[in-house]
């Protein structure tokens, strides 16, 4: 089954404790991206990747890092999480860009205390 | 700059009513793509439709229809004979042609369909 898999689905942690949210897709997609969803703000892009070893900032990259060492994986790293990063996070992928429909993971709800 | 406006924050209808969700966009590009996504209460995001800027044909898919009008920069979504299962948050989104990293979402419209 074609899918984008995120882990964990839920996480409660404390300020400053490094965490990684994993994202993996099995569709051989070149384009992957991360979004955060906050009430009243819709979805905002954090980082994106056009292909392996190619990543770039989206609209709200501060406090986040990403890597794309393999085509299928695109982890989101919070080196020193803060409460304002409490949010619902989505990973997405598409064949090769934003002109195509994005396939979204089921989301990861992060709470930073 | 790109912008997507969904002026209706919440809409509540009774089952079998027709409902239209509005989407107005801003872009300076002549080539762009418009999307609608559905987010049911379970939380996942489901792709509904894509339109490119050169195709102004309206589209119908079952009870769903979309009206794309470049003259008013609008891409409205109508659900005919709404059902309880249509209850969800609906997002309109815009990406510009050639853009690699800018998919702009509206803030969403929460639709509640009551039995």
Short mmCIF file of C-alpha atoms in Angstrom, two decimals:
data_model
loop_
_atom_site.label_atom_id
_atom_site.label_comp_id
_atom_site.label_asym_id
_atom_site.label_seq_id
_atom_site.Cartn_x
_atom_site.Cartn_y
_atom_site.Cartn_z
CA UNK A 1 0.00 0.00 0.00
CA UNK A 2 1.32 3.41 -1.00
CA UNK A 3 1.80 5.48 2.10
CA UNK A 4 3.70 8.08 4.07
CA UNK A 5 4.53 6.86 7.56
CA UNK A 6 5.33 9.15 10.45
CA UNK A 7 6.57 8.17 13.90
CA UNK A 8 5.76 8.76 16.62
CA UNK A 9 2.10 9.69 16.29
CA UNK A 10 2.06 11.36 19.69
CA UNK A 11 4.85 12.67 21.89
CA UNK A 12 4.94 14.66 25.10
CA UNK A 13 8.37 15.89 26.06
CA UNK A 14 10.15 18.69 27.86
CA UNK A 15 11.89 21.83 26.73
CA UNK A 16 15.42 21.30 25.46
CA UNK A 17 15.30 17.54 24.99
CA UNK A 18 16.29 16.74 21.41
CA UNK A 19 13.75 14.77 19.42
CA UNK A 20 13.36 13.36 15.93
CA UNK A 21 10.16 12.69 14.05
CA UNK A 22 10.70 10.15 11.32
CA UNK A 23 9.00 10.16 7.93
CA UNK A 24 9.21 7.44 5.33
CA UNK A 25 7.45 6.99 1.97
CA UNK A 26 7.28 3.91 -0.21
CA UNK A 27 6.26 5.54 -3.49
CA UNK A 28 9.73 6.45 -4.78
CA UNK A 29 8.77 10.13 -4.59
CA UNK A 30 11.45 12.73 -5.10
CA UNK A 31 9.72 15.60 -3.31
CA UNK A 32 9.15 15.55 0.45
CA UNK A 33 8.21 18.25 2.90
CA UNK A 34 7.20 18.99 6.48
CA UNK A 35 4.29 21.14 7.65
CA UNK A 36 2.99 22.24 10.98
CA UNK A 37 -0.69 22.85 11.63
CA UNK A 38 -1.80 25.30 14.29
CA UNK A 39 -5.36 26.42 15.14
CA UNK A 40 -6.41 29.38 13.05
CA UNK A 41 -3.22 29.31 10.98
CA UNK A 42 -3.77 26.40 8.63
CA UNK A 43 -0.72 24.48 7.46
CA UNK A 44 2.65 26.12 7.10
CA UNK A 45 5.66 24.59 5.44
CA UNK A 46 8.77 24.05 7.55
CA UNK A 47 11.28 22.45 5.17
CA UNK A 48 11.21 20.68 1.86
CA UNK A 49 13.47 18.46 -0.21
CA UNK A 50 13.52 18.12 -3.97
CA UNK A 51 15.70 15.02 -3.87
CA UNK A 52 18.42 13.23 -1.95
CA UNK A 53 20.87 15.64 -0.31
CA UNK A 54 18.81 18.65 -1.46
CA UNK A 55 16.86 20.47 1.24
CA UNK A 56 15.60 24.01 1.63
CA UNK A 57 13.70 26.20 4.07
CA UNK A 58 9.97 26.72 3.92
CA UNK A 59 8.05 29.49 5.63
CA UNK A 60 8.74 28.59 9.27
CA UNK A 61 12.11 26.79 9.52
CA UNK A 62 13.38 28.32 12.77
CA UNK A 63 14.13 25.71 15.41
CA UNK A 64 14.02 22.76 13.00
CA UNK A 65 16.50 20.71 11.01
CA UNK A 66 16.01 18.07 8.35
CA UNK A 67 18.13 15.66 6.38
CA UNK A 68 17.60 13.63 3.20
CA UNK A 69 20.22 10.95 3.03
CA UNK A 70 17.94 8.44 1.38
CA UNK A 71 15.10 9.01 -1.02
CA UNK A 72 12.46 7.39 1.16
CA UNK A 73 13.29 9.09 4.48
CA UNK A 74 12.98 12.70 5.58
CA UNK A 75 13.32 13.08 9.35
CA UNK A 76 12.44 16.30 11.19
CA UNK A 77 14.80 17.17 14.01
CA UNK A 78 14.12 19.50 16.91
CA UNK A 79 17.53 20.08 18.50
CA UNK A 80 16.23 22.07 21.47
CA UNK A 81 12.43 21.99 21.49
CA UNK A 82 10.50 24.85 23.01
CA UNK A 83 6.81 25.17 23.96
CA UNK A 84 6.04 27.24 20.84
CA UNK A 85 6.83 24.15 18.79
CA UNK A 86 3.86 22.36 20.30
CA UNK A 87 1.84 21.56 17.20
CA UNK A 88 0.49 18.94 14.81
CA UNK A 89 3.12 18.00 12.24
CA UNK A 90 2.59 16.46 8.83
CA UNK A 91 5.07 14.95 6.44
CA UNK A 92 4.13 14.91 2.77
CA UNK A 93 5.53 13.59 -0.48
CA UNK A 94 4.85 13.85 -4.19
CA UNK A 95 6.43 12.50 -7.32
CA UNK A 96 8.52 15.56 -8.11
CA UNK A 97 7.10 18.83 -6.88
CA UNK A 98 4.35 21.06 -5.62
CA UNK A 99 2.40 21.03 -8.87
CA UNK A 100 1.28 17.53 -7.97
CA UNK A 101 -1.02 16.37 -5.21
CA UNK A 102 0.76 15.81 -1.93
CA UNK A 103 0.42 12.52 -0.07
CA UNK A 104 0.32 13.23 3.64
CA UNK A 105 1.25 11.11 6.61
CA UNK A 106 -1.24 10.71 9.44
CA UNK A 107 0.37 13.44 11.51
CA UNK A 108 2.42 13.67 14.69
CA UNK A 109 1.09 15.57 17.66
CA UNK A 110 3.94 17.07 19.67
CA UNK A 111 3.54 18.65 23.08
CA UNK A 112 6.57 20.46 24.48
CA UNK A 113 6.23 21.25 28.17
CA UNK B 1 3.19 37.30 -2.87
CA UNK B 2 1.00 34.24 -2.74
CA UNK B 3 -2.02 34.25 -0.53
CA UNK B 4 -5.07 32.04 -0.05
CA UNK B 5 -8.12 33.32 1.76
CA UNK B 6 -10.91 31.14 3.05
CA UNK B 7 -13.19 33.70 4.59
CA UNK B 8 -15.60 31.19 6.10
CA UNK B 9 -14.13 29.87 9.31
CA UNK B 10 -17.03 27.58 10.15
CA UNK B 11 -20.19 26.54 8.36
CA UNK B 12 -23.00 24.48 9.78
CA UNK B 13 -25.70 22.92 7.59
CA UNK B 14 -28.37 20.29 7.90
CA UNK B 15 -28.02 17.08 5.97
CA UNK B 16 -29.13 17.28 2.32
CA UNK B 17 -28.48 20.99 2.08
CA UNK B 18 -26.10 22.27 -0.57
CA UNK B 19 -23.08 24.17 0.68
CA UNK B 20 -20.36 26.21 -1.02
CA UNK B 21 -16.91 26.76 0.44
CA UNK B 22 -15.18 29.86 -0.82
CA UNK B 23 -11.53 30.20 -1.77
CA UNK B 24 -9.89 33.36 -3.08
CA UNK B 25 -6.25 33.39 -4.06
CA UNK B 26 -3.54 35.89 -4.95
CA UNK B 27 -0.55 35.23 -7.15
CA UNK B 28 1.59 37.12 -9.63
CA UNK B 29 2.41 34.02 -11.66
CA UNK B 30 0.55 33.10 -14.80
CA UNK B 31 1.20 29.43 -14.14
CA UNK B 32 -0.08 28.08 -10.86
CA UNK B 33 -1.94 25.16 -9.32
CA UNK B 34 -4.89 25.12 -6.98
CA UNK B 35 -5.86 22.29 -4.67
CA UNK B 36 -8.53 21.28 -2.22
CA UNK B 37 -7.81 18.96 0.69
CA UNK B 38 -10.16 17.46 3.23
CA UNK B 39 -9.26 16.85 6.87
CA UNK B 40 -11.92 14.69 8.58
CA UNK B 41 -12.13 14.49 12.38
CA UNK B 42 -9.67 11.59 12.33
CA UNK B 43 -7.02 14.11 11.30
CA UNK B 44 -5.52 12.86 8.04
CA UNK B 45 -5.30 15.10 4.99
CA UNK B 46 -6.99 13.81 1.87
CA UNK B 47 -6.42 15.23 -1.60
CA UNK B 48 -9.65 16.12 -3.43
CA UNK B 49 -8.77 18.00 -6.60
CA UNK B 50 -6.07 19.87 -8.50
CA UNK B 51 -6.55 22.58 -11.10
CA UNK B 52 -3.90 24.35 -13.14
CA UNK B 53 -4.22 27.96 -14.16
CA UNK B 54 -4.76 27.13 -17.83
CA UNK B 55 -7.75 24.93 -17.23
CA UNK B 56 -10.84 26.87 -16.21
CA UNK B 57 -13.25 24.05 -16.81
CA UNK B 58 -15.45 23.35 -13.87
CA UNK B 59 -15.30 19.86 -12.50
CA UNK B 60 -17.88 17.57 -11.01
CA UNK B 61 -17.20 14.41 -9.08
CA UNK B 62 -20.32 12.88 -7.66
CA UNK B 63 -21.78 15.31 -5.13
CA UNK B 64 -18.66 17.52 -5.30
CA UNK B 65 -18.12 20.28 -7.81
CA UNK B 66 -15.54 23.00 -8.22
CA UNK B 67 -15.90 26.39 -9.86
CA UNK B 68 -12.62 27.97 -10.99
CA UNK B 69 -12.86 31.59 -12.12
CA UNK B 70 -9.64 33.41 -12.97
CA UNK B 71 -11.49 36.69 -13.42
CA UNK B 72 -12.31 36.74 -9.72
CA UNK B 73 -9.32 34.65 -8.54
CA UNK B 74 -11.64 32.17 -6.95
CA UNK B 75 -11.78 28.40 -6.73
CA UNK B 76 -14.97 27.54 -4.90
CA UNK B 77 -16.09 24.10 -3.78
CA UNK B 78 -19.72 23.02 -3.65
CA UNK B 79 -21.11 19.95 -1.95
CA UNK B 80 -24.56 19.01 -3.16
CA UNK B 81 -26.95 17.17 -0.85
CA UNK B 82 -24.48 17.22 2.03
CA UNK B 83 -24.07 14.21 4.28
CA UNK B 84 -22.82 13.81 7.83
CA UNK B 85 -19.66 12.15 6.46
CA UNK B 86 -18.81 15.44 4.75
CA UNK B 87 -18.12 17.00 8.14
CA UNK B 88 -14.48 18.01 8.06
CA UNK B 89 -12.10 20.90 7.71
CA UNK B 90 -11.50 21.78 4.09
CA UNK B 91 -8.33 23.49 2.93
CA UNK B 92 -7.71 25.34 -0.30
CA UNK B 93 -4.05 25.58 -1.37
CA UNK B 94 -1.98 27.30 -4.05
CA UNK B 95 1.41 26.59 -5.58
CA UNK B 96 3.07 28.66 -8.24
CA UNK B 97 4.43 27.12 -11.41
CA UNK B 98 8.11 26.37 -11.11
CA UNK B 99 8.00 26.82 -7.38
CA UNK B 100 9.73 24.12 -5.46
CA UNK B 101 8.90 25.06 -1.94
CA UNK B 102 5.84 27.18 -1.54
CA UNK B 103 2.52 25.46 -1.15
CA UNK B 104 0.33 28.03 0.55
CA UNK B 105 -2.70 26.82 2.44
CA UNK B 106 -5.73 28.81 3.44
CA UNK B 107 -6.70 28.66 7.09
CA UNK B 108 -9.43 26.17 6.40
CA UNK B 109 -13.21 26.04 6.65
CA UNK B 110 -14.75 23.73 9.21
CA UNK B 111 -17.93 22.21 7.84
CA UNK B 112 -20.40 20.59 10.21
CA UNK B 113 -23.24 18.64 8.67
CA UNK B 114 -25.96 17.82 11.15
CA UNK B 115 -28.44 14.97 10.68
#
